[in-house]
Short mmCIF file of C-alpha atoms and ligand atoms in Angstrom, two decimals:
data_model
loop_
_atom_site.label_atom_id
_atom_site.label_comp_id
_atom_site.label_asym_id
_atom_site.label_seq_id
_atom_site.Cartn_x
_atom_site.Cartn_y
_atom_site.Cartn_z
CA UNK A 169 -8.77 30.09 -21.84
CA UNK A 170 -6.33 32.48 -23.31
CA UNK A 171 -2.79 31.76 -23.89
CA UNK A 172 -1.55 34.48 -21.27
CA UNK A 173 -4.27 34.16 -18.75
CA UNK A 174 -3.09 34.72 -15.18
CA UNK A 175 -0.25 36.67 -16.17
CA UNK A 176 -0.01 40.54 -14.81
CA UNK A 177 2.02 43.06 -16.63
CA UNK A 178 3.20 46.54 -14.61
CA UNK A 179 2.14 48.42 -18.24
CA UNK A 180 4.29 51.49 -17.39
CA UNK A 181 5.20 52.40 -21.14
CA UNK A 182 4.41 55.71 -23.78
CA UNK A 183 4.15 56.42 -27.21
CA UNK A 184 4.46 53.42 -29.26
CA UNK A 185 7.03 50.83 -29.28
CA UNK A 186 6.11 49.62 -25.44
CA UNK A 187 2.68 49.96 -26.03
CA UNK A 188 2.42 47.67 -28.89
CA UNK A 189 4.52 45.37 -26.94
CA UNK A 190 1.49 45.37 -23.46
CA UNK A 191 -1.23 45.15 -26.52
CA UNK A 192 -0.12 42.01 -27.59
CA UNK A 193 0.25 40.41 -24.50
CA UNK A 194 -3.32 42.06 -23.79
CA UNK A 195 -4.60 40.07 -26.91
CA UNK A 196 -2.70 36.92 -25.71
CA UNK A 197 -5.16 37.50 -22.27
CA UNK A 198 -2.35 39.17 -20.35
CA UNK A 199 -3.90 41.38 -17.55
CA UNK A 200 -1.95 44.49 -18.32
CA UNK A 201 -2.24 47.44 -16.07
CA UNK A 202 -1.65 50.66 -17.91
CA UNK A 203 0.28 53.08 -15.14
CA UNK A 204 -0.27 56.86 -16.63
CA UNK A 205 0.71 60.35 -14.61
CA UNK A 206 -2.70 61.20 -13.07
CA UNK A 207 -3.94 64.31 -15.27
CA UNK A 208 -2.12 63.80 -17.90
CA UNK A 209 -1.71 60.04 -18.83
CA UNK A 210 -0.12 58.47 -21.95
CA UNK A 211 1.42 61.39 -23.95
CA UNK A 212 -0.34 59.98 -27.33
CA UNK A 213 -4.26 60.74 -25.57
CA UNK A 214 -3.53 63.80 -26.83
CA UNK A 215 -1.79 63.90 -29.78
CA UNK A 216 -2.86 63.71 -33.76
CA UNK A 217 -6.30 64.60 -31.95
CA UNK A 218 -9.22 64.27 -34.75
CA UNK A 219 -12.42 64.13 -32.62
CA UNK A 220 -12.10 67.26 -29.78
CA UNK A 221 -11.99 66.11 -26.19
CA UNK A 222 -11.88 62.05 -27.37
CA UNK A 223 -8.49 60.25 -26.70
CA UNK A 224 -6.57 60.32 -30.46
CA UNK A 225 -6.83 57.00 -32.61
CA UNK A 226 -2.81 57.07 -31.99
CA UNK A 227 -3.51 56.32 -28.56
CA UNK A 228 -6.59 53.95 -28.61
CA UNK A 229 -5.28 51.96 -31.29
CA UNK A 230 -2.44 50.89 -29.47
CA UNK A 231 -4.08 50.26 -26.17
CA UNK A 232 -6.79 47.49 -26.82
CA UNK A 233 -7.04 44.83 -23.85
CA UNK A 234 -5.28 47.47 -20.97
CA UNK A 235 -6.89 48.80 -17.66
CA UNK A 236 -5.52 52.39 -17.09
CA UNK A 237 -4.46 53.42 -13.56
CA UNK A 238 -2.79 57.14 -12.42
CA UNK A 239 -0.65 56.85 -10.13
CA UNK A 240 2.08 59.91 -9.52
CA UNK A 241 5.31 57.58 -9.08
CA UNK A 242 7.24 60.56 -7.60
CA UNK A 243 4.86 61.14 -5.02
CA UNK A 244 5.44 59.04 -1.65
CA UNK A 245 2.09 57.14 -1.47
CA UNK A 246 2.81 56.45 -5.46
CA UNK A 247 6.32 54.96 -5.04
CA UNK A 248 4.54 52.26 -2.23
CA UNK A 249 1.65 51.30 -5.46
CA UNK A 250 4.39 51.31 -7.61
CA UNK A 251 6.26 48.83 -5.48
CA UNK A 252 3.23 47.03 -4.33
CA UNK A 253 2.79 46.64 -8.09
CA UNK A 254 5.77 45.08 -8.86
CA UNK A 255 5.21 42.86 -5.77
CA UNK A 256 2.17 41.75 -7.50
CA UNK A 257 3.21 41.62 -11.25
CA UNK A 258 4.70 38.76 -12.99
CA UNK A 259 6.85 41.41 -16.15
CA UNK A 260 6.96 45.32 -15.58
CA UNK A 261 7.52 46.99 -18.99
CA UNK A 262 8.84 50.18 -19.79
CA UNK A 263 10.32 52.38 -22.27
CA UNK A 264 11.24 55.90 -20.80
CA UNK A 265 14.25 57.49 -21.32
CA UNK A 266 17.70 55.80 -20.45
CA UNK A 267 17.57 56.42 -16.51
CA UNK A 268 14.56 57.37 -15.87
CA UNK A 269 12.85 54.23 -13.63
CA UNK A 270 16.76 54.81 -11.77
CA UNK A 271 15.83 58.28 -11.16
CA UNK A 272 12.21 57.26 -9.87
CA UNK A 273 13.80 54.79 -7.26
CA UNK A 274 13.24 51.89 -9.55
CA UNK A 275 16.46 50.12 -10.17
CA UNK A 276 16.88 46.66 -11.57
CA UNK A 277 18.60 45.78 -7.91
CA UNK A 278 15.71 47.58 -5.98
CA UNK A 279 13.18 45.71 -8.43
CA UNK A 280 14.41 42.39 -8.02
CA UNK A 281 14.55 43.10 -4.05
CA UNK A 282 10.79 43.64 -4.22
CA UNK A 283 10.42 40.85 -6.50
CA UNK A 284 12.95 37.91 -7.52
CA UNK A 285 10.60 36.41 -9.74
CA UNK A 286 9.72 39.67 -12.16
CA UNK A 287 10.47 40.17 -15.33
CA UNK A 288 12.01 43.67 -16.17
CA UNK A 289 10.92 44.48 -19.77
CA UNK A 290 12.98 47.58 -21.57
CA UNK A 291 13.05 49.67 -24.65
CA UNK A 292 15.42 51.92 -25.25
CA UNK A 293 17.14 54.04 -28.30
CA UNK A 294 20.53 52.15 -28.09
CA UNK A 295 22.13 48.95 -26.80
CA UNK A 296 24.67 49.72 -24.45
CA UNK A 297 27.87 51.88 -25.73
CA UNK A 298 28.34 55.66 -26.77
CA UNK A 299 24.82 56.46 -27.38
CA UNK A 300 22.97 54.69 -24.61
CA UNK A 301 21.71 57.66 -23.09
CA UNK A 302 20.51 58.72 -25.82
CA UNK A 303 16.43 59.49 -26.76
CA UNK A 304 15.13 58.06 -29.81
CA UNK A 305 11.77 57.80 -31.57
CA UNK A 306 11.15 55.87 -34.68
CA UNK A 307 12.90 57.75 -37.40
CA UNK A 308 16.07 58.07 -35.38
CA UNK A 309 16.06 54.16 -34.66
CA UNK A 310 15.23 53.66 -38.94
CA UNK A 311 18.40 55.81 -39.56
CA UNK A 312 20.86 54.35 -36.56
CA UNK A 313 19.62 50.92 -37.67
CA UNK A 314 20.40 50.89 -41.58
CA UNK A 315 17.04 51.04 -42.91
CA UNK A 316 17.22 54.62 -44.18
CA UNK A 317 20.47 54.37 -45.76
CA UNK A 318 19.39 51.41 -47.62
CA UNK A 319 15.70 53.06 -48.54
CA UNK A 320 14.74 55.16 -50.95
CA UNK A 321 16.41 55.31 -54.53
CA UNK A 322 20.08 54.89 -55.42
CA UNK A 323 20.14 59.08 -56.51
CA UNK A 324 17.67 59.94 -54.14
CA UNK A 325 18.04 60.93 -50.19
CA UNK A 326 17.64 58.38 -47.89
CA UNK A 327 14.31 57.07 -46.62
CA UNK A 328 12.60 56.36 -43.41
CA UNK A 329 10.07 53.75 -44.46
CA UNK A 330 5.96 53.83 -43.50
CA UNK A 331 6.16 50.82 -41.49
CA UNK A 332 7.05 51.53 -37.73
CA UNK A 333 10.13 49.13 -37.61
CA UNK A 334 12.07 51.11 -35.19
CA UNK A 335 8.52 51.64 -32.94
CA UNK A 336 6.46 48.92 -33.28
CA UNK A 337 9.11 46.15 -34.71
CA UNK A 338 11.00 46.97 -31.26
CA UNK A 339 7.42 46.24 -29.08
CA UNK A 340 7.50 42.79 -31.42
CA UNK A 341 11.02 42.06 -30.41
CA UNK A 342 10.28 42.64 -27.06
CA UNK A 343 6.99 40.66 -26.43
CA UNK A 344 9.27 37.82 -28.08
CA UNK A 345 11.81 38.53 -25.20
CA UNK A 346 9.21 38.77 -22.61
CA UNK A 347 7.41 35.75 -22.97
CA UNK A 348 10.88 33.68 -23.76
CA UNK A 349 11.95 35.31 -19.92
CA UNK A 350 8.66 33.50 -18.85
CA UNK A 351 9.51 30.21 -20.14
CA UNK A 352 12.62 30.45 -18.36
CA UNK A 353 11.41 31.24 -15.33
CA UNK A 354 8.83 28.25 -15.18
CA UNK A 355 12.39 26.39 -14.77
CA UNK A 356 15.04 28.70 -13.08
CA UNK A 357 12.00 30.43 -11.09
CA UNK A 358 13.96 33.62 -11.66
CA UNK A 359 12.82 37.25 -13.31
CA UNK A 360 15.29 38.30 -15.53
CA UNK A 361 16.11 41.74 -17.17
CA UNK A 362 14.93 41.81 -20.67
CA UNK A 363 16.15 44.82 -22.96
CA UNK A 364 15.25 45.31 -26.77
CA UNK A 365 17.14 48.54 -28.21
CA UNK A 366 14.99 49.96 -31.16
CA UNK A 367 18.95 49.97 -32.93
CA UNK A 368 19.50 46.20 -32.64
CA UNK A 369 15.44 46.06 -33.62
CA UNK A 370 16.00 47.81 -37.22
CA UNK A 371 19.15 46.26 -37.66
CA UNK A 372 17.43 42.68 -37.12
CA UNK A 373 14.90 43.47 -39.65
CA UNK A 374 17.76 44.76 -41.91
CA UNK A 375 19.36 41.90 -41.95
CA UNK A 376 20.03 41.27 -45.83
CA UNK A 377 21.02 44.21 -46.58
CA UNK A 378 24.56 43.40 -44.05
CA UNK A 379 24.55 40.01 -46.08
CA UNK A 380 24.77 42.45 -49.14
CA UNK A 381 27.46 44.53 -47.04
CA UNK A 382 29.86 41.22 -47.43
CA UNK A 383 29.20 40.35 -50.59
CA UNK A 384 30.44 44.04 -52.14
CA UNK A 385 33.22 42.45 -51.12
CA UNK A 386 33.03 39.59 -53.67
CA UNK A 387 31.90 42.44 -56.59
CA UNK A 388 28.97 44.29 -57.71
CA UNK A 389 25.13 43.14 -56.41
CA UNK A 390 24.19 41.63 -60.06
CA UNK A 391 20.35 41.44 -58.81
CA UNK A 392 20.29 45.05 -58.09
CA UNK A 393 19.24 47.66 -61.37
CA UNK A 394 22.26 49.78 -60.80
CA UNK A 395 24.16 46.98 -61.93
CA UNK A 396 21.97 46.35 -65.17
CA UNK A 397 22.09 50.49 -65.47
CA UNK A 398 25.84 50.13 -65.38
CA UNK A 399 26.31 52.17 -62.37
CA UNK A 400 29.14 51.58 -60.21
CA UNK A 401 28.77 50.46 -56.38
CA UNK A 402 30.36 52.11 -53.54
CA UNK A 403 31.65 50.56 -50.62
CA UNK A 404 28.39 50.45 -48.50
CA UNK A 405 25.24 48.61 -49.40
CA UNK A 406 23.14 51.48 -51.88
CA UNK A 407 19.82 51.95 -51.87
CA UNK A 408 17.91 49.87 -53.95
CA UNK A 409 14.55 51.91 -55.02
CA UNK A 410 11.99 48.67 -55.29
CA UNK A 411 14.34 45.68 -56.18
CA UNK A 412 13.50 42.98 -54.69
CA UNK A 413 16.01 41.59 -51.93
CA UNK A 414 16.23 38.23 -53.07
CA UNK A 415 17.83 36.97 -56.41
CA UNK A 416 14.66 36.94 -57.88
CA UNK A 417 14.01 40.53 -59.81
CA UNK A 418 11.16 42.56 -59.49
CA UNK A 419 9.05 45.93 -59.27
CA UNK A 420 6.79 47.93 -59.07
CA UNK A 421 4.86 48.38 -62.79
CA UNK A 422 1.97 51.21 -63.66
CA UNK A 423 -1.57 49.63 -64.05
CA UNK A 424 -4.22 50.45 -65.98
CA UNK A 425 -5.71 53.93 -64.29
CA UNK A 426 -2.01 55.12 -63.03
CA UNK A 427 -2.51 58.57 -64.59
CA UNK A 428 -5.39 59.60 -61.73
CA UNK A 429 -5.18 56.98 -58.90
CA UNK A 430 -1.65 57.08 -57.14
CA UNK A 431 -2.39 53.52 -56.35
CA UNK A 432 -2.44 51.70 -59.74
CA UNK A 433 0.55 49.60 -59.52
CA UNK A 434 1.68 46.49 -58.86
CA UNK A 435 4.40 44.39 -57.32
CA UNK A 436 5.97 42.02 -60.23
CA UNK A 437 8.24 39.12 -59.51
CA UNK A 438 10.19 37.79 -62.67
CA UNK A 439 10.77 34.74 -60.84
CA UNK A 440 13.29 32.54 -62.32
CA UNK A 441 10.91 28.94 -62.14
CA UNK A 442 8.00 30.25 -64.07
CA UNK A 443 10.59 32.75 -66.53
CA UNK A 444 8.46 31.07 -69.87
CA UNK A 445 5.01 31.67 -68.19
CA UNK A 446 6.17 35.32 -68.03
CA UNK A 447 7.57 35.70 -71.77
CA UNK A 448 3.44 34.04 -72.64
CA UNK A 449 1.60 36.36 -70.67
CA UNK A 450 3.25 39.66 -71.78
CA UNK A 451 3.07 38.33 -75.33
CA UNK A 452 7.29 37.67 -75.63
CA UNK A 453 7.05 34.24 -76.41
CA UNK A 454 10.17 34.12 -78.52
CA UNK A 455 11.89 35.27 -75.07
CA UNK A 456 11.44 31.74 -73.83
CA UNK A 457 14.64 30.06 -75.53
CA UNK A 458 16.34 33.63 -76.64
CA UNK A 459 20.04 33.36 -75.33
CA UNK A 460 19.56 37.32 -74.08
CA UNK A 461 16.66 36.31 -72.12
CA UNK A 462 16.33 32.53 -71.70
CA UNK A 463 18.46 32.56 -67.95
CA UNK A 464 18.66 34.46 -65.04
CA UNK A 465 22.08 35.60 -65.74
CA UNK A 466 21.55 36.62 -69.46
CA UNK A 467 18.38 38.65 -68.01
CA UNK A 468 20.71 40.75 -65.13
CA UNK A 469 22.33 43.25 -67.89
CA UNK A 470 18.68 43.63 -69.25
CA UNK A 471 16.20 44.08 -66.22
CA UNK A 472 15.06 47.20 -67.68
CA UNK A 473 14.19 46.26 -70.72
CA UNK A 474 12.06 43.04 -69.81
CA UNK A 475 10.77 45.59 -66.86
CA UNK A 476 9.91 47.89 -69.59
CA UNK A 477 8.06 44.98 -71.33
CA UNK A 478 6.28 43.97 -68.83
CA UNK A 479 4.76 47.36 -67.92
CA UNK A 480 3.04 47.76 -71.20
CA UNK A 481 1.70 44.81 -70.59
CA UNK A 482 0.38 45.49 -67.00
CA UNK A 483 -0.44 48.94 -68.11
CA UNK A 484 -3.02 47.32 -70.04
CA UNK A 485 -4.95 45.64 -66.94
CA UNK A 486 -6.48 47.04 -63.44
CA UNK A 487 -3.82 45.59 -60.62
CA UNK A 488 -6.56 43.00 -59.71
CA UNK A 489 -6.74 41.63 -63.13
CA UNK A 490 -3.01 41.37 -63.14
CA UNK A 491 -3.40 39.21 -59.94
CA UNK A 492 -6.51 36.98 -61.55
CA UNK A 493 -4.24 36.34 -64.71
CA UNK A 494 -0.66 36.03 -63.23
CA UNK A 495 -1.62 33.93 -59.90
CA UNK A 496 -3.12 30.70 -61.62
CA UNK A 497 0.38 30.68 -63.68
CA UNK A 498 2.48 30.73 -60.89
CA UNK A 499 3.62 34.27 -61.34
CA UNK A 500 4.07 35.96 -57.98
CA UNK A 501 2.64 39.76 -57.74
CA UNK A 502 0.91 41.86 -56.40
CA UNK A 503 -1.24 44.95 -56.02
CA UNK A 504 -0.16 48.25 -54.47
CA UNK A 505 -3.42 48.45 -51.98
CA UNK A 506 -3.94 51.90 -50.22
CA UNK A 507 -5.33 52.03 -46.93
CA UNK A 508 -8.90 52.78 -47.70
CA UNK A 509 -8.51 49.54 -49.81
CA UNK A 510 -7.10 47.56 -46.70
CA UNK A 511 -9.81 49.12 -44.46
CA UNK A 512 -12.90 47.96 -46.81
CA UNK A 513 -11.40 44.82 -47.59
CA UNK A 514 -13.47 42.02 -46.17
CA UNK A 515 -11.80 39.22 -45.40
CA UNK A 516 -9.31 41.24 -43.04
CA UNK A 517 -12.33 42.02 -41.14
CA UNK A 518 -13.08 38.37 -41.27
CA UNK A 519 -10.21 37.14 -39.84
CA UNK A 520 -10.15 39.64 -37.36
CA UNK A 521 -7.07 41.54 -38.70
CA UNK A 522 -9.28 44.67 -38.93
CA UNK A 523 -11.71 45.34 -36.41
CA UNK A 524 -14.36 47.72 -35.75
CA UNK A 525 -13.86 49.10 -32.03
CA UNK A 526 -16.52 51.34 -30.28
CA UNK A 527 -15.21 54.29 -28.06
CA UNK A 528 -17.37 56.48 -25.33
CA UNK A 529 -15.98 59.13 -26.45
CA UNK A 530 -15.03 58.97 -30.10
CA UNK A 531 -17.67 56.12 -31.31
CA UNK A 532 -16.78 53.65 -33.94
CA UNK A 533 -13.29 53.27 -35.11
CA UNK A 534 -11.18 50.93 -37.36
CA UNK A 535 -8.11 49.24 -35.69
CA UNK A 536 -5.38 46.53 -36.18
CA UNK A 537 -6.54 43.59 -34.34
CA UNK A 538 -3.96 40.81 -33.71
CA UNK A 539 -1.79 40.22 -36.51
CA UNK A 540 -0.80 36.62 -34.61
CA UNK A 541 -3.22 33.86 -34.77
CA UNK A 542 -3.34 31.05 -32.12
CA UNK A 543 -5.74 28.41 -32.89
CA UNK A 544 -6.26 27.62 -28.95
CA UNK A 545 -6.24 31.61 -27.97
CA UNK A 546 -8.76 33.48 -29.20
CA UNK A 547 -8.55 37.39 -28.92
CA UNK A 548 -11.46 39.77 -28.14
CA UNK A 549 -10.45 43.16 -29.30
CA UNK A 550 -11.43 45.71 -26.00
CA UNK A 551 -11.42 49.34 -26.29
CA UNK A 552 -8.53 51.41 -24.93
CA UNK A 553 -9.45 52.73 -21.19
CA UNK A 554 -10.05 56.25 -20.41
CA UNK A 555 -7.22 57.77 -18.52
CA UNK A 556 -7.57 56.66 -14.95
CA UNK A 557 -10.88 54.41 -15.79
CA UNK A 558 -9.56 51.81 -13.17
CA UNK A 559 -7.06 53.34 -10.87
CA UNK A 560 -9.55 52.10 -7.98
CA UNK A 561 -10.68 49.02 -8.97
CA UNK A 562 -7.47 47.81 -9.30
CA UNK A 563 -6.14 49.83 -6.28
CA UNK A 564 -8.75 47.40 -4.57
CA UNK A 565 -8.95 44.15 -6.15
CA UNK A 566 -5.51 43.48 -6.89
CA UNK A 567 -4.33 45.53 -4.18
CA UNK A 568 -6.27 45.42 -1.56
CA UNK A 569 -6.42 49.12 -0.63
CA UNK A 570 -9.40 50.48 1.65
CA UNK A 571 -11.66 53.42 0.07
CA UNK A 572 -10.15 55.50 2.99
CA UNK A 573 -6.65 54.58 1.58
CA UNK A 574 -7.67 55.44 -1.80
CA UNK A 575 -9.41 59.02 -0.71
CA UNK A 576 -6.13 59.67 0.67
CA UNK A 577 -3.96 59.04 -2.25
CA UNK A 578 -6.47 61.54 -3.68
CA UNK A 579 -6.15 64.43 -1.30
CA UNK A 580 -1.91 63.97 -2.06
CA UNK A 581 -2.29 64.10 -5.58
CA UNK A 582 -0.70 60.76 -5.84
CA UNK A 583 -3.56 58.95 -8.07
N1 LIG B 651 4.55 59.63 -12.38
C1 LIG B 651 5.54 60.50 -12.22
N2 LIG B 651 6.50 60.72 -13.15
C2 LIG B 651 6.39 60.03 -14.29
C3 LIG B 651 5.36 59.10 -14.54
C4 LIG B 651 4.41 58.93 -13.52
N3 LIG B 651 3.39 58.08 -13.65
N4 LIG B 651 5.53 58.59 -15.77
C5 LIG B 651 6.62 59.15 -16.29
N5 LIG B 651 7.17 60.03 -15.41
C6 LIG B 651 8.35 60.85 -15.57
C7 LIG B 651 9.62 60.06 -15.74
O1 LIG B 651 10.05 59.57 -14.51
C8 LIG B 651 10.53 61.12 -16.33
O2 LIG B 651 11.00 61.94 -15.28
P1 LIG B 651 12.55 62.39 -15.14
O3 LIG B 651 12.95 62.93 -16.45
O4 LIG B 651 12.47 63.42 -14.07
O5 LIG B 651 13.33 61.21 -14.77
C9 LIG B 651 9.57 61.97 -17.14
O6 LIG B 651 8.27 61.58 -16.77
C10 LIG B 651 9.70 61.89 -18.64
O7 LIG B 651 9.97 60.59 -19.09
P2 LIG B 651 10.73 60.36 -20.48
O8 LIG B 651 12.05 61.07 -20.41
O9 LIG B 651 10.77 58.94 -20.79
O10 LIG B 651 9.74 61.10 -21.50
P3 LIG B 651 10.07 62.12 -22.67
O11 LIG B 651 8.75 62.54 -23.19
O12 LIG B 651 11.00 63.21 -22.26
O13 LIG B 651 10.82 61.21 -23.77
C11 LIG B 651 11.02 59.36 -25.32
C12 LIG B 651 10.09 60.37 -24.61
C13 LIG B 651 10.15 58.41 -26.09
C14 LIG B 651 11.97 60.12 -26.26
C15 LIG B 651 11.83 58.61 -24.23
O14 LIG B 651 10.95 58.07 -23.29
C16 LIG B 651 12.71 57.51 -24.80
O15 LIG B 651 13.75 57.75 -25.42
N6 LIG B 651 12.30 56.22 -24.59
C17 LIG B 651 13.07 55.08 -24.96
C18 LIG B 651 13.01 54.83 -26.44
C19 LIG B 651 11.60 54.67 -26.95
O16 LIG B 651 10.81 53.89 -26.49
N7 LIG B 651 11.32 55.45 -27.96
C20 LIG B 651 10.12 55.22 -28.75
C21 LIG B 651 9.04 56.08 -28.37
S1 LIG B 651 7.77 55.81 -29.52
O17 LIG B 651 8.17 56.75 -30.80
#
């Protein structure tokens, strides 16, 4: 029994931030049904291609747990799946661009004709207001949101971050919103319209750095270097290089090996509890009762200097070593870990975090299993479909559709 069982979803999304959204319900158990143009499919199939002829890791690693279907929507024999299909589903989700599913036939009023109890799942670029029309992909959404002006390093450009907050954080969002319209509708019986803008998605995520908008107001951000560097603040929250956002200082230090492996670092946290824990492990005992150093507010003016200190201390010790010392003593930090270090790491493939998939096409791959853990729902990773891999099983089984039916969607080029 899977926490989703029993529940269809219309899959009728591209590129990333949908997708991630159907491969999380697909994990929960969710029958999702992947809806692709026939001959060309999911845009992603072919891009970033590595192994020639093979759908692209972009695309299978965010399509675990899906059956593909083709189906040409703006053919007439496609519009009648397409509407049997939302007849049938319990959430259709989709993430084209602003008027598109209008322009296919598919409004919210037409949908809800065909179906009171579905559940219309959307992401788009924008909210509604002056850019709602508007296309976005993930770097757009990181700049519209306020993560790029707040990224990056306070004499620096601004930065779009590695993490797909804008893509994937908006698929998060909207699962959330999906499976909240469900709970509803076990009580109103209703479908509902459920919209997650990738804008509104950042923004959520950069949600302290508007708390630090409104408190410029109140003076300078004393937890933020520029203020120990005696650098004046503007009016709009800076960027903040690798502060940390709380009121508990840290960064990122060189390790032993930084001069060769771009990885050698780690994350240190100065936090304020364990302060004399600190002073003993970087050999600054006499920092313990020292009225420059001995609170947090003496230590604001002078982050650089302890920061400095405790580099040539860490400098001194492979990241993992800093983690073995600093970790029985309280001290939060940790390592910078690359991605070949995440990969090989075992207990990630233990927990089912990483997971080895097999492909027909490619062979053996590494993806991101289910980052969510439910004790009652367990989650079998499945490879991503081929394009079209069950356009007529599904065309029969969920369906109903004859063979003859289906050989004559073929002949019209609508499957
Ligand atoms: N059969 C027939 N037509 C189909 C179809 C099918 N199965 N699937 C899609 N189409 C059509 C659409 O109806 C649309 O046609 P019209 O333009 O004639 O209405 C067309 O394909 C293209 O759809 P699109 O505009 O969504 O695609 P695009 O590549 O031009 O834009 C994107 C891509 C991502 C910029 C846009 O979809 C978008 O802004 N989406 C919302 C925001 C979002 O999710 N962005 C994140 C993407 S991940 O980085």
């Amino acid at each position: 029994m899977k926490a989703l069982e029993g529940i269809k979803i219309l899959d009728f999304t591209h590129v990333q931030s949908g997708p991630t959204c159907t491969q999380l319900l697909g994990f929960f158990g969710a029958d999702v049904i992947k809806v692709e143009r026939p001959g060309v499919g999911d845009a992603t199939r072919k891009q970033l291609v590595d192994v020639k002829g093979a759908d692209s890791l972009y695309f299978t690693m965010l399509n675990h747990n899906k059956r593909s279907i083709t189906l040409n929507t703006k053919t007439d024999s496609g519009k009648q799946v397409l509407e049997k299909l939302v007849k049938e589903c319990d959430v259709m989700v989709e993430n084209f661009a602003p008027g598109a599913l209008d322009r296919m036939g598919f409004s919210w009023e037409r949908i809800q004709e065909l179906n009171p109890r579905v559940i219309l799942a959307s992401v788009k670029g924008f909210g509604p207001g002056p850019y709602e029309d508007c296309k976005v992909y993930e770097n757009i959404a990181q700049c519209a949101g306020g993560s790029a002006s707040t990224t990056g390093f306070r004499d620096g450009v601004p930065m779009v971050t590695g993490a797909q907050i804008g893509d994937s954080g908006t698929g998060l969002h909207l699962a959330l919103g999906i499976v909240t319209a469900l709970f509803q509708r076990e009580k109103s019986g209703k479908g509902q319209k459920v919209l997650a803008p990738m804008q509104d998605g950042v923004l959520n995520l950069c949600r302290v750095k508007l708390r630090d908008q409104q408190r410029l107001k109140a003076g300078p951000l004393e937890e933020y270097s520029q203020f120990g560097e005696g650098h004046p603040f503007g009016d709009a929250t800076p960027r903040a290089g690798n502060d940390s956002g709380g009121g508990q200082p840290g960064k990122i230090l060189k390790c032993k090996g930084w001069e060769t492996d771009p990885n050698a670092y780690t994350y240190f946290i100065t936090q304020a509890a364990v302060w004399k824990n600190v002073c003993d492990v970087i050999g600054k005992p006499e920092w313990k009762e020292h009225e420059d150093f001995a609170t947090p507010a003496a230590r604001l003016p002078r982050l650089n200097e302890i920061f400095d200190a405790i580099e040539a201390w860490t400098m001194t010790q492979d990241k993992f070593d800093v983690m073995e010392i600093c970790n029985p003593l309280n001290i939060p930090v940790g390592p910078i870990l690359s991605m070949k270090e995440i990969a090989e790491e075992p207990s990630l493939r233990e927990t089912g975090t990483i997971v080895e998939v097999d492909h027909p096409e490619r062979g053996k791959y590494l993806t991101v299993g289910c980052p969510i853990k439910l004790s009652d729902s367990p989650v079998d990773v499945e490879r991503s479909p081929l394009l079209g891999e069950h356009t007529e099983e599904v065309l029969t089984e969920v369906l109903g559709y004859s063979a003859s039916d289906i050989e004559s969607m073929r002949t019209d080029g609508a499957i």
